[in-house]
mmCIF file of C-alpha atoms in Angstrom:
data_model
loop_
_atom_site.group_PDB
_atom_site.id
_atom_site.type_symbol
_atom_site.label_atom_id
_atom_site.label_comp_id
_atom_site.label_asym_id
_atom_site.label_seq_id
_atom_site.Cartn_x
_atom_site.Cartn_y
_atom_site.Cartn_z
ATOM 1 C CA UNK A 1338 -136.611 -112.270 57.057
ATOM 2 C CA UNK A 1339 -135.791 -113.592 53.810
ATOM 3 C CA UNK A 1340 -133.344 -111.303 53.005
ATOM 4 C CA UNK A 1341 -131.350 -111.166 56.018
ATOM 5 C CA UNK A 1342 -131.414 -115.059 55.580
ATOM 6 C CA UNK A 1343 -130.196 -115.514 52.474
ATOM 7 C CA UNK A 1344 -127.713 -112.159 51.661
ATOM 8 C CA UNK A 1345 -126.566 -113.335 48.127
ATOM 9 C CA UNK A 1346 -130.007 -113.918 47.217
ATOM 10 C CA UNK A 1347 -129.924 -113.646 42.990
ATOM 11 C CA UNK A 1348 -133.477 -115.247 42.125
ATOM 12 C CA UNK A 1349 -136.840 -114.147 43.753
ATOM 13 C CA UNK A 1350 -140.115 -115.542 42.823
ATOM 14 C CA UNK A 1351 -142.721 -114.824 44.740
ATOM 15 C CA UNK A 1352 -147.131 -114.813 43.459
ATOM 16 C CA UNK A 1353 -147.837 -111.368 45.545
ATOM 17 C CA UNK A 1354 -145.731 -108.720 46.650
ATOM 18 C CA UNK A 1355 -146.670 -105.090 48.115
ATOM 19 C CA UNK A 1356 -144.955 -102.247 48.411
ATOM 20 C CA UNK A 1357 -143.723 -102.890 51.939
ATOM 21 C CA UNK A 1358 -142.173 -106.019 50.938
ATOM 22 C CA UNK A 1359 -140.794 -104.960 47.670
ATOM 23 C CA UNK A 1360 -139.010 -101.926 49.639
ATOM 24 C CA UNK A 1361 -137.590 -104.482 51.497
ATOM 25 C CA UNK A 1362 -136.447 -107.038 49.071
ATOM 26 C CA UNK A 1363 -134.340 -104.295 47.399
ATOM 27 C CA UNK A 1364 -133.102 -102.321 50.743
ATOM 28 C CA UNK A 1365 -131.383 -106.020 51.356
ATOM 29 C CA UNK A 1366 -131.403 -108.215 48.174
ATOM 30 C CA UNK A 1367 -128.054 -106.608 46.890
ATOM 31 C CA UNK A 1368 -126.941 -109.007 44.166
ATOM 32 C CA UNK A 1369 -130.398 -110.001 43.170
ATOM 33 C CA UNK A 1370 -130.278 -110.971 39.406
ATOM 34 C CA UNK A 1371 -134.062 -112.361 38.620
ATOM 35 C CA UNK A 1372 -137.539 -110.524 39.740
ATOM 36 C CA UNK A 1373 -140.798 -112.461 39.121
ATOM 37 C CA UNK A 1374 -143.674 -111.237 40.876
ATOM 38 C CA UNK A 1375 -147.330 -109.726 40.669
ATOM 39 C CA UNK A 1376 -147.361 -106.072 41.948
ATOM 40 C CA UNK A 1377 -150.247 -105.581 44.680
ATOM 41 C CA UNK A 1378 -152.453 -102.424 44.738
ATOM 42 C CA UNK A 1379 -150.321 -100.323 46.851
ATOM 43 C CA UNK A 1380 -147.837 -100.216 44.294
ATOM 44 C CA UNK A 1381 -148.788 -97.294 42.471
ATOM 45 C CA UNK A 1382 -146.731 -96.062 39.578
ATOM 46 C CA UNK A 1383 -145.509 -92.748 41.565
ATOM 47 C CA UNK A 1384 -144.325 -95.945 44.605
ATOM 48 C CA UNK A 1385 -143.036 -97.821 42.184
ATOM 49 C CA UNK A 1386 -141.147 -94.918 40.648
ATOM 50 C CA UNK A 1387 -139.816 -93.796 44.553
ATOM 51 C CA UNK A 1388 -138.164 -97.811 44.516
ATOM 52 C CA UNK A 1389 -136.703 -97.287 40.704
ATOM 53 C CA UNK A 1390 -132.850 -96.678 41.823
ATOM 54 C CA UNK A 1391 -133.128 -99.104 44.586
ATOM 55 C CA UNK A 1392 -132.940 -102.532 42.148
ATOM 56 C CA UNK A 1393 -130.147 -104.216 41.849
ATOM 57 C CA UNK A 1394 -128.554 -104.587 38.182
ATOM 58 C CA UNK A 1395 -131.692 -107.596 36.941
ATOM 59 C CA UNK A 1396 -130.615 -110.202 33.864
ATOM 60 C CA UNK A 1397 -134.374 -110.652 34.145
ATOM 61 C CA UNK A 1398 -137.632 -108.757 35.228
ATOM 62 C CA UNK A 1399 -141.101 -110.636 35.466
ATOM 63 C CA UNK A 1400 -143.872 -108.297 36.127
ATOM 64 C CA UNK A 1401 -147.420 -109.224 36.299
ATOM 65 C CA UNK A 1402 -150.306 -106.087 37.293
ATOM 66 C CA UNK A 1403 -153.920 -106.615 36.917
ATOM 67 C CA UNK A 1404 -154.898 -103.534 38.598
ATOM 68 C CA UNK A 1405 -156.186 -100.492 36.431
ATOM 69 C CA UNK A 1406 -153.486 -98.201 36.182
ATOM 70 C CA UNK A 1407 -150.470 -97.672 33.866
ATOM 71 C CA UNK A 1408 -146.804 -97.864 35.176
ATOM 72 C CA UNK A 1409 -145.139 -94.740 32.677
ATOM 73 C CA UNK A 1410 -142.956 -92.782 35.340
ATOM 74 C CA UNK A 1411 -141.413 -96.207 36.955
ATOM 75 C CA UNK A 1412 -140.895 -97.399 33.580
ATOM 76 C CA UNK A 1413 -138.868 -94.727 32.139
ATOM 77 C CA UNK A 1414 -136.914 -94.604 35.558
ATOM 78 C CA UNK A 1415 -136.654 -97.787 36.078
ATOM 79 C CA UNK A 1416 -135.253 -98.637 32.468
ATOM 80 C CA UNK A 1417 -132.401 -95.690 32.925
ATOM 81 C CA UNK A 1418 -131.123 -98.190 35.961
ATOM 82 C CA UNK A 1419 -131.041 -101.183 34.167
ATOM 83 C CA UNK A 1420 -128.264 -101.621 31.855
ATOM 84 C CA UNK A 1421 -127.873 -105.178 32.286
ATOM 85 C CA UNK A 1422 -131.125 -106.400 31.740
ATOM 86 C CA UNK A 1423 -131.543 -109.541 29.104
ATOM 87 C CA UNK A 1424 -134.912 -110.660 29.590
ATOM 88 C CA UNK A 1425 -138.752 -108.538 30.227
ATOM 89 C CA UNK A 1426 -142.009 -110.357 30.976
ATOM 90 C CA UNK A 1427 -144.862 -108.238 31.369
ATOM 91 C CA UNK A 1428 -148.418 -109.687 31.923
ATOM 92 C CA UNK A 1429 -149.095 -106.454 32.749
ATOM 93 C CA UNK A 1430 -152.988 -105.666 31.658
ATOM 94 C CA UNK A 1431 -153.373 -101.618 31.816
ATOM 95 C CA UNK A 1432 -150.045 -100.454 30.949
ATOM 96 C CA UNK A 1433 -149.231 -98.684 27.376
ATOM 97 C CA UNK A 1434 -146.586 -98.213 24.532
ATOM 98 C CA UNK A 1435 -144.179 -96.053 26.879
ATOM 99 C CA UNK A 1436 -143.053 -99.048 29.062
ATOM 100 C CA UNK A 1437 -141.617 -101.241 25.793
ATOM 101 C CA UNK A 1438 -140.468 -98.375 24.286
ATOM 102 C CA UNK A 1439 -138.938 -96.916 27.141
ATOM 103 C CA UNK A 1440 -137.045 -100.312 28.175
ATOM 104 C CA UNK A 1441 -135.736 -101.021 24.488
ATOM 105 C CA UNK A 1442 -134.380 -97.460 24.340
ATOM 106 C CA UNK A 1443 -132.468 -97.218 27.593
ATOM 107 C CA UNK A 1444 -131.944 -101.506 28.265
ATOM 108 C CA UNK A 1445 -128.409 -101.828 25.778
ATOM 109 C CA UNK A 1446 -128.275 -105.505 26.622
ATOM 110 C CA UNK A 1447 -132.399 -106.227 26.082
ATOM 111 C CA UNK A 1448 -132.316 -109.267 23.885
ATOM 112 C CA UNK A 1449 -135.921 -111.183 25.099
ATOM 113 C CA UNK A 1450 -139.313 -109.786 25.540
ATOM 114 C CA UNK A 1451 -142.326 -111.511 26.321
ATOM 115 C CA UNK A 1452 -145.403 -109.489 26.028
ATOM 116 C CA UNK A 1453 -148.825 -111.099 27.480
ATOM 117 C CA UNK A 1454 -152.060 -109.775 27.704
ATOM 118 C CA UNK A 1455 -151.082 -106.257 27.542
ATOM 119 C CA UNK A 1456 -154.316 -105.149 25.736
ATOM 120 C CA UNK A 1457 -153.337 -101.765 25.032
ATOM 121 C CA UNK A 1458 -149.870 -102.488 23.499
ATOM 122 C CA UNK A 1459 -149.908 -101.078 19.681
ATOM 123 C CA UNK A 1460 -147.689 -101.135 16.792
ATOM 124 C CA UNK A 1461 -145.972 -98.698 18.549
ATOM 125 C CA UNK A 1462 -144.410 -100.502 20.769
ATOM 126 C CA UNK A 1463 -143.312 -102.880 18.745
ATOM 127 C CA UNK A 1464 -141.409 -100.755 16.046
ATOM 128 C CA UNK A 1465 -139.695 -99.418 18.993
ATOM 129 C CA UNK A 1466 -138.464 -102.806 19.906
ATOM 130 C CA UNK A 1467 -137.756 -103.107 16.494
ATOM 131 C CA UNK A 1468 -135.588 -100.119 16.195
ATOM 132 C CA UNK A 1469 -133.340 -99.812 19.158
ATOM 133 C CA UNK A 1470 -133.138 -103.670 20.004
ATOM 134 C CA UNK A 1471 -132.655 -104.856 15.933
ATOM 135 C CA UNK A 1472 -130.237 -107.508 15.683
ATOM 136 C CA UNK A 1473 -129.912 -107.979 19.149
ATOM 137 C CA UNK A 1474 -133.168 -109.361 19.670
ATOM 138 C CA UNK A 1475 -132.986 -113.123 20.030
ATOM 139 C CA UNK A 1476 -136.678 -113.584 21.713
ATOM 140 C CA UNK A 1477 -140.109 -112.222 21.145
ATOM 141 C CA UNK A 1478 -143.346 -113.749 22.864
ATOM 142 C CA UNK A 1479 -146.583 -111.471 22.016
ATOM 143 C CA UNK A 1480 -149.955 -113.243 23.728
ATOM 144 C CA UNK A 1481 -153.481 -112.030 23.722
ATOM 145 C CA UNK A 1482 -153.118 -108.768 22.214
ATOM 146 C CA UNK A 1483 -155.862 -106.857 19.553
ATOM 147 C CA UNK A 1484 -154.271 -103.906 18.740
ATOM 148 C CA UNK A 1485 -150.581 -105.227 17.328
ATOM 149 C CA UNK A 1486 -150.819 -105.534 13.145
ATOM 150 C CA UNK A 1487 -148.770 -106.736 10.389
ATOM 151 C CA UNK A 1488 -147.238 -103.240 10.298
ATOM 152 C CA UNK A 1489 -145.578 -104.224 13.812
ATOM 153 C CA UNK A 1490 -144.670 -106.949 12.622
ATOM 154 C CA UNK A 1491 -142.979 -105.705 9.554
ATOM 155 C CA UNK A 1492 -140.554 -104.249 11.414
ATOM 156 C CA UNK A 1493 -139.440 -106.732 13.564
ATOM 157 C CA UNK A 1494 -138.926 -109.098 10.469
ATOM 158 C CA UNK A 1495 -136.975 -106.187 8.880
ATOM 159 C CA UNK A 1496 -134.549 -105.011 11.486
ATOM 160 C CA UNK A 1497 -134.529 -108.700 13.687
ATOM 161 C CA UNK A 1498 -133.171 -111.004 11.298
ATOM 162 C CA UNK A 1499 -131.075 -112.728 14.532
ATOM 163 C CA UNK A 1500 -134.262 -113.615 16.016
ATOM 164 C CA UNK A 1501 -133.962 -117.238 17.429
ATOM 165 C CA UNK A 1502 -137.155 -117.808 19.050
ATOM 166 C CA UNK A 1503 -140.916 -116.350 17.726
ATOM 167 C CA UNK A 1504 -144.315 -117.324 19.905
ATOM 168 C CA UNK A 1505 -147.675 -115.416 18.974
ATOM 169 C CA UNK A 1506 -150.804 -116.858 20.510
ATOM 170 C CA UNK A 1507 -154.244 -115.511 19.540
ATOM 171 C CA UNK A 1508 -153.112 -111.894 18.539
ATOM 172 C CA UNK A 1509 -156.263 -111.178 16.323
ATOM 173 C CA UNK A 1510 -154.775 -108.541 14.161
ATOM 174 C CA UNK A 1511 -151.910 -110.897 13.241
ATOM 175 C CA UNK A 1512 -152.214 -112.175 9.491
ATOM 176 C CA UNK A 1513 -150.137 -114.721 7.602
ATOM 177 C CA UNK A 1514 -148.032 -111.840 6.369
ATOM 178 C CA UNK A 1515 -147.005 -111.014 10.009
ATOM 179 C CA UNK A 1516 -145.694 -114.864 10.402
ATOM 180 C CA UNK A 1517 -144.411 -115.252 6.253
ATOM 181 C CA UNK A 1518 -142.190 -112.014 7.002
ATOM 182 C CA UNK A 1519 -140.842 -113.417 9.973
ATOM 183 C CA UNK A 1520 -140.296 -117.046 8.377
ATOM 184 C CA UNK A 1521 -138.824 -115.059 5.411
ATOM 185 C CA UNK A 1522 -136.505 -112.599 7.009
ATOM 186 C CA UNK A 1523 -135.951 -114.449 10.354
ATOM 187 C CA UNK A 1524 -134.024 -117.330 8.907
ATOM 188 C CA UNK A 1525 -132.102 -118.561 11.584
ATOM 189 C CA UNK A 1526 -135.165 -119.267 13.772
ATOM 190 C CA UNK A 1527 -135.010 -122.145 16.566
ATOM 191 C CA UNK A 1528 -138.314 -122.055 17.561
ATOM 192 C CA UNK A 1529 -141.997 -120.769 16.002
ATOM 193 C CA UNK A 1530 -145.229 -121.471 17.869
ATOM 194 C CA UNK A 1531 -148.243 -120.085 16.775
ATOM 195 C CA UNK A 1532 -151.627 -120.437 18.323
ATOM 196 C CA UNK A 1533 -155.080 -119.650 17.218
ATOM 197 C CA UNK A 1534 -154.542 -119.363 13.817
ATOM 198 C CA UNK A 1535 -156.880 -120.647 10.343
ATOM 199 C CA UNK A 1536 -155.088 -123.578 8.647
ATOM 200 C CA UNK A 1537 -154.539 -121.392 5.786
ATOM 201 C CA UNK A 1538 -151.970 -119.341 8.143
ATOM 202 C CA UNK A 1539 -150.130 -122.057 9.240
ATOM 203 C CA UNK A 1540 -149.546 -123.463 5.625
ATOM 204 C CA UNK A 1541 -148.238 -120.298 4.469
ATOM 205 C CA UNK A 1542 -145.447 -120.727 7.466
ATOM 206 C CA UNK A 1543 -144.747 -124.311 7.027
ATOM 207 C CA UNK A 1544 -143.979 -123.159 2.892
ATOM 208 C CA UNK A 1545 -141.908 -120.847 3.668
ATOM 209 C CA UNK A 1546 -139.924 -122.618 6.689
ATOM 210 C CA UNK A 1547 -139.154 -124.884 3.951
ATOM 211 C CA UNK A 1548 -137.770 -122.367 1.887
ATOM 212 C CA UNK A 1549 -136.013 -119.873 3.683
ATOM 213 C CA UNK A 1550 -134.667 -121.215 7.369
ATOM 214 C CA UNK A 1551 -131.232 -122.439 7.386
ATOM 215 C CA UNK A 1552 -131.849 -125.189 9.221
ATOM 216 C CA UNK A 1553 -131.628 -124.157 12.743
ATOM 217 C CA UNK A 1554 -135.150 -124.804 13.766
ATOM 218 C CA UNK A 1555 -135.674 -127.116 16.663
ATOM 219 C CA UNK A 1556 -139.215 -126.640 17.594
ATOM 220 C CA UNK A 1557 -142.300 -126.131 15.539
ATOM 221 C CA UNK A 1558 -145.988 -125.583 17.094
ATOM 222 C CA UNK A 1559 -148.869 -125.130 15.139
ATOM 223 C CA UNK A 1560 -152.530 -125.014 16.894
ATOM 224 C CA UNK A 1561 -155.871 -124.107 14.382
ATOM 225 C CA UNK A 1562 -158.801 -121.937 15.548
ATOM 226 C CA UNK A 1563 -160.317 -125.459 15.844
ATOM 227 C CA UNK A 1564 -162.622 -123.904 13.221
ATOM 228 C CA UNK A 1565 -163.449 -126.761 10.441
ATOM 229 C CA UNK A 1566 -164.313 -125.631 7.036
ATOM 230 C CA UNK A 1567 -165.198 -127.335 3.635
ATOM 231 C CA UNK A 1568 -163.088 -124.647 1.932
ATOM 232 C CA UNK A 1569 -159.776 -126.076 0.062
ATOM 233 C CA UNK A 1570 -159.456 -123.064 -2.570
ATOM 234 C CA UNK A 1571 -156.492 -122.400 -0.947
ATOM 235 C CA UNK A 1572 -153.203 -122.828 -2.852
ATOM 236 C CA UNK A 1573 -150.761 -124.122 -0.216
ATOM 237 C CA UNK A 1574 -151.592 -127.576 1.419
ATOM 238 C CA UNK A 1575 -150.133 -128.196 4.850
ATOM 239 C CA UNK A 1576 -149.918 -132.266 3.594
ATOM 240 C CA UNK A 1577 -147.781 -134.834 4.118
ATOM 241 C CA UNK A 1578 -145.865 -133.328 1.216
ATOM 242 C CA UNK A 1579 -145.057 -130.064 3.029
ATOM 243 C CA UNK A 1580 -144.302 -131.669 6.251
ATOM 244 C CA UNK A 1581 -141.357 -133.397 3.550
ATOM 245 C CA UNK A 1582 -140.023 -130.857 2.476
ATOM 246 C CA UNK A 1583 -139.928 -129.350 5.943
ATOM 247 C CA UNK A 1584 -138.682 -132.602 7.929
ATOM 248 C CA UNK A 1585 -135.680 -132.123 4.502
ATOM 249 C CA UNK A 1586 -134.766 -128.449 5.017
ATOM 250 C CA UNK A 1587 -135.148 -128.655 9.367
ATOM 251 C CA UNK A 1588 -133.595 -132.098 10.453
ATOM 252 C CA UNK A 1589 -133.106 -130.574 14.032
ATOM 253 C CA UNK A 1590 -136.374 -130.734 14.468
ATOM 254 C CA UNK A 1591 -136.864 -132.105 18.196
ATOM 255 C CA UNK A 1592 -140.257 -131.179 19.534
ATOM 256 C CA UNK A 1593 -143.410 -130.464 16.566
ATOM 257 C CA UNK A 1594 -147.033 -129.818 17.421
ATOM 258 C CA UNK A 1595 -149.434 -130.352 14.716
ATOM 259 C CA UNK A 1596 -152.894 -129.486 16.322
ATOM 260 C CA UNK A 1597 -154.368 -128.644 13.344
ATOM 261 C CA UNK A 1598 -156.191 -129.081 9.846
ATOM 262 C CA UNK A 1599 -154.559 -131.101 7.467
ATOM 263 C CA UNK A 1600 -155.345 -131.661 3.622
ATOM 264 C CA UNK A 1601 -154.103 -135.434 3.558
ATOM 265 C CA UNK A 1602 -155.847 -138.581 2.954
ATOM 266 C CA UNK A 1603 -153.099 -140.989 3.304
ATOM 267 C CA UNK A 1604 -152.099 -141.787 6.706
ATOM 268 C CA UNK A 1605 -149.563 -144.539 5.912
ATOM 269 C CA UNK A 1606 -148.450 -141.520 4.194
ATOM 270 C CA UNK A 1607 -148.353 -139.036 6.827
ATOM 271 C CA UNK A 1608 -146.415 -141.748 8.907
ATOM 272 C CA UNK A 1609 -143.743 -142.402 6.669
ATOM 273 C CA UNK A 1610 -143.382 -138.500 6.511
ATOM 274 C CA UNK A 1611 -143.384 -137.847 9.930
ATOM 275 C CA UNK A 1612 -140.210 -140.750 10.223
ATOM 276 C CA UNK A 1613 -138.737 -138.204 8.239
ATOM 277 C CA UNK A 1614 -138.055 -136.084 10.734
ATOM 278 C CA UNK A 1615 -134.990 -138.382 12.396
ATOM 279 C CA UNK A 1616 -134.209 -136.455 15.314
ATOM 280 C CA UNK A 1617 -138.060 -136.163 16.134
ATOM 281 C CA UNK A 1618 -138.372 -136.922 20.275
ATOM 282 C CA UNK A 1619 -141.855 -134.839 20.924
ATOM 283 C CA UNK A 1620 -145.018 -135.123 19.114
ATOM 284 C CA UNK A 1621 -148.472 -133.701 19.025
ATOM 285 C CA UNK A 1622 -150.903 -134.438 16.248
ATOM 286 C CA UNK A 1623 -154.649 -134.428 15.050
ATOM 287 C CA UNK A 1624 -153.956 -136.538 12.366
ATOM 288 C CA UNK A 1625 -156.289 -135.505 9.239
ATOM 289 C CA UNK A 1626 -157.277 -139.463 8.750
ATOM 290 C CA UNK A 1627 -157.121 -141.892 11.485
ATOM 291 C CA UNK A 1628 -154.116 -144.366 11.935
ATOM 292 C CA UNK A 1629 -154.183 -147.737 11.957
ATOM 293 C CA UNK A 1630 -152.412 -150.552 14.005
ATOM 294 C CA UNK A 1631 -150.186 -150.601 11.318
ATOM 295 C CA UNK A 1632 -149.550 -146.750 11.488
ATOM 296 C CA UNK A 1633 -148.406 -147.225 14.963
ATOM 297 C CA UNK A 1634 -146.297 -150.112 14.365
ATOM 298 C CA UNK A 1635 -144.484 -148.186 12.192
ATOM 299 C CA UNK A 1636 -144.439 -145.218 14.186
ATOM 300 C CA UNK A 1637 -142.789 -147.098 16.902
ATOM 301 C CA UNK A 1638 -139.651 -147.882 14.901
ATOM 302 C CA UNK A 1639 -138.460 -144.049 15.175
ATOM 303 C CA UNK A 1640 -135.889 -144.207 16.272
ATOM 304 C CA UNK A 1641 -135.419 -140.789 18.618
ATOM 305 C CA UNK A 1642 -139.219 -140.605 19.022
ATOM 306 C CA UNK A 1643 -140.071 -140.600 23.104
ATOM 307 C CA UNK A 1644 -143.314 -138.906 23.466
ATOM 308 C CA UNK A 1645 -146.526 -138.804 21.205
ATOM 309 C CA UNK A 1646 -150.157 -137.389 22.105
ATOM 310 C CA UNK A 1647 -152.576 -138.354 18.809
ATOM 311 C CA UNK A 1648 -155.605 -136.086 19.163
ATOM 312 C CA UNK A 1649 -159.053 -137.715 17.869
ATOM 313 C CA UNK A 1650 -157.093 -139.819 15.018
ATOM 314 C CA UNK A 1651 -156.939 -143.816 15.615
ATOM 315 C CA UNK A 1652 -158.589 -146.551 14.534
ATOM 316 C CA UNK A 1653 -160.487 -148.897 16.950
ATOM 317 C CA UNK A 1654 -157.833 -151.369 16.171
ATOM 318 C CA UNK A 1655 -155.706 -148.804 17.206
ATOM 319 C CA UNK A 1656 -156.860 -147.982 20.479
ATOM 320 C CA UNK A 1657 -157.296 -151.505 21.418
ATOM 321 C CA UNK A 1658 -153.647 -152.205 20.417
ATOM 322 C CA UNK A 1659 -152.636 -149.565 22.426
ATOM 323 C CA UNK A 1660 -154.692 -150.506 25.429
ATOM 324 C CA UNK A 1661 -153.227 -154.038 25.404
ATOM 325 C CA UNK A 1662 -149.964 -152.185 24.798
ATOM 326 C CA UNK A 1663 -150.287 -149.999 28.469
ATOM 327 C CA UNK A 1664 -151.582 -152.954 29.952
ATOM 328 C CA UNK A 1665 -148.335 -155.417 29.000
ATOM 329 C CA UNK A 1666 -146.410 -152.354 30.526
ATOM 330 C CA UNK A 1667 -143.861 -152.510 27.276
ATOM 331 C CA UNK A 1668 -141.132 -149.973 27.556
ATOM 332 C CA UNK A 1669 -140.247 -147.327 24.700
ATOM 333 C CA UNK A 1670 -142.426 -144.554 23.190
ATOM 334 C CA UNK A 1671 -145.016 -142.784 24.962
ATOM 335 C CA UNK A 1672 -148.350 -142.478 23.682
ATOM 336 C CA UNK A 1673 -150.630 -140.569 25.014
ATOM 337 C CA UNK A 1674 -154.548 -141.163 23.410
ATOM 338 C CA UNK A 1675 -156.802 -137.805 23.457
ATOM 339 C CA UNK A 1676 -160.248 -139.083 22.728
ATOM 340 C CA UNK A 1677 -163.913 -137.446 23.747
ATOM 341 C CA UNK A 1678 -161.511 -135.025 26.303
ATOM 342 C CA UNK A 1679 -160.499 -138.287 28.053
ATOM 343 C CA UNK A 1680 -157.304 -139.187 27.770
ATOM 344 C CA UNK A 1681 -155.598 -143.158 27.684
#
């Protein structure tokens, strides 16, 4: 019904499909550009494999399979009929190297790649992303994944140095050598998040960010294990000092999350650091010492700054000021108070 309602369909999202209905999306959904769906049972990898030719030429392909079975024969078909596809998201638990490696062999145009919660993924993969996508590889999301190592990572850092955009989130085999190559080779990087990762980690990153990018970075996310430790043998500091020399070498910076341990005692500090960054509009912080009234005063004369969420980090004086603040209904910034999981 769909398609015979809409013939020049491009983008289909749907949160189930079957076989049935995926037959006949693609029998009748001849110009479709975008995929996102979650494969039902029914499509087994030999089905899916029988529908491989049918797809129109995708930009993008959003797969998500929960079920317990890998996808090899669709992939390697499926990948021979896509020559125009630019972006892959699999959240696809069960399936193994062969997919990736299969789709950055045969996909010429392949230039994102988001990988999440394949468990079973390995270096593998990723060195064959590495190889046959290099330069051409502007996007690279890896979530939830055990088996992926610094090795991987190596490679990427080596032969993607046109990366723009870098996201790992709780990869456990991930060290700060993964992320330093990446911040070292990758220089023209517009975004790095990294989640689930010891302060130490993201110190090393904000160093060398402040070193080696060239200035292109727009967004920066940090989040901490959340673990808090009394060790500070460490040699790099992520302090108000290296957010300085940061805010100097990245001015684009338009959207920074700081969810994490810092080694600074001076908040007035911090603040006059984090003004630094002039065409800041998005901020998230657990500031390492609480701020004052005065803090936010000064906060507030950012100019580009829209939207702050201070996690666990004011003052009473604060938090009454910025009670009587919501209550007055003043225009300007937006702050957002995460206290004791309740939020002002």
């Amino acid at each position: 019904m769909i398609v015979k309602s809409f013939p020049n369909l491009q983008i289909f999202e749907c949160k189930h499909i079957n076989f049935a209905g995926l037959q006949g999306l693609l029998t009748g959904a001849l110009k479709l550009k975008s995929l996102t769906s979650q494969f039902e049972n029914d499509i087994t990898d030999d089905a899916a494999e029988t529908l491989s030719f049918a797809f129109a030429k995708l930009e993008s392909l959003r797969i998500r399979i929960i079920h317990d079975i890998d996808y090899p024969k669709f992939s390697s078909s499926m990948s021979n009929y896509q020559s125009f596809l630019r972006h892959l998201h699999l959240a696809t638990v069960h399936i193994t190297d062969i997919t990736v490696e299969k789709f950055a062999e045969n996909c010429k145009f392949l230039e994102s790649i988001e990988i999440y919660m394949c468990f079973h993924l390995t270096d593998n993969a990723i060195i064959a992303l590495a190889n046959h996508r290099n330069i051409h590889l502007k996007h690279l999301m890896i979530a939830y994944n055990a088996r992926i190592t610094d090795e991987g990572m190596k490679h990427i850092a080596i032969n993607c140095k046109n990366l723009k955009t870098f996201i790992a989130m709780s990869c456990t085999k991930m060290t700060s050598s993964s992320f330093v190559n990446i911040t070292r080779e990758c220089k023209n990087l517009v975004e790095f998040t990294v989640r689930n990762y010891p302060w130490q980690t993201l110190a090393s990153i904000v160093h060398t960010l402040s070193t080696r990018n060239k200035g292109t970075l727009k967004v920066f996310k940090a989040y901490d294990t959340g673990i808090r430790t009394n060790d500070n043998s460490f040699n790099l500091k992520l302090n108000a000092a290296a957010l300085e020399k940061l805010a100097i070498r990245c001015p684009q910076i338009k959207s920074m999350v700081l969810r994490c341990r810092m080694q600074e005692s001076d908040g007035s500090c911090l603040i006059r650091t984090l003004k630094k960054f002039q065409n800041l509009e998005e901020l998230m912080i657990c500031p390492p010492v609480k701020f004052t009234k005065s803090d936010i005063k000064q906060l507030e004369k950012h100019k580009r700054l829209k939207d702050i969420t201070i996690i666990h980090g004011l003052t009473p004086e604060a938090e009454s000021f910025l009670k009587e603040r919501k209550n007055e209904n003043k225009g300007g910034m937006y702050i957002t108070v995460i206290n004791n999981n309740n939020n002002q």
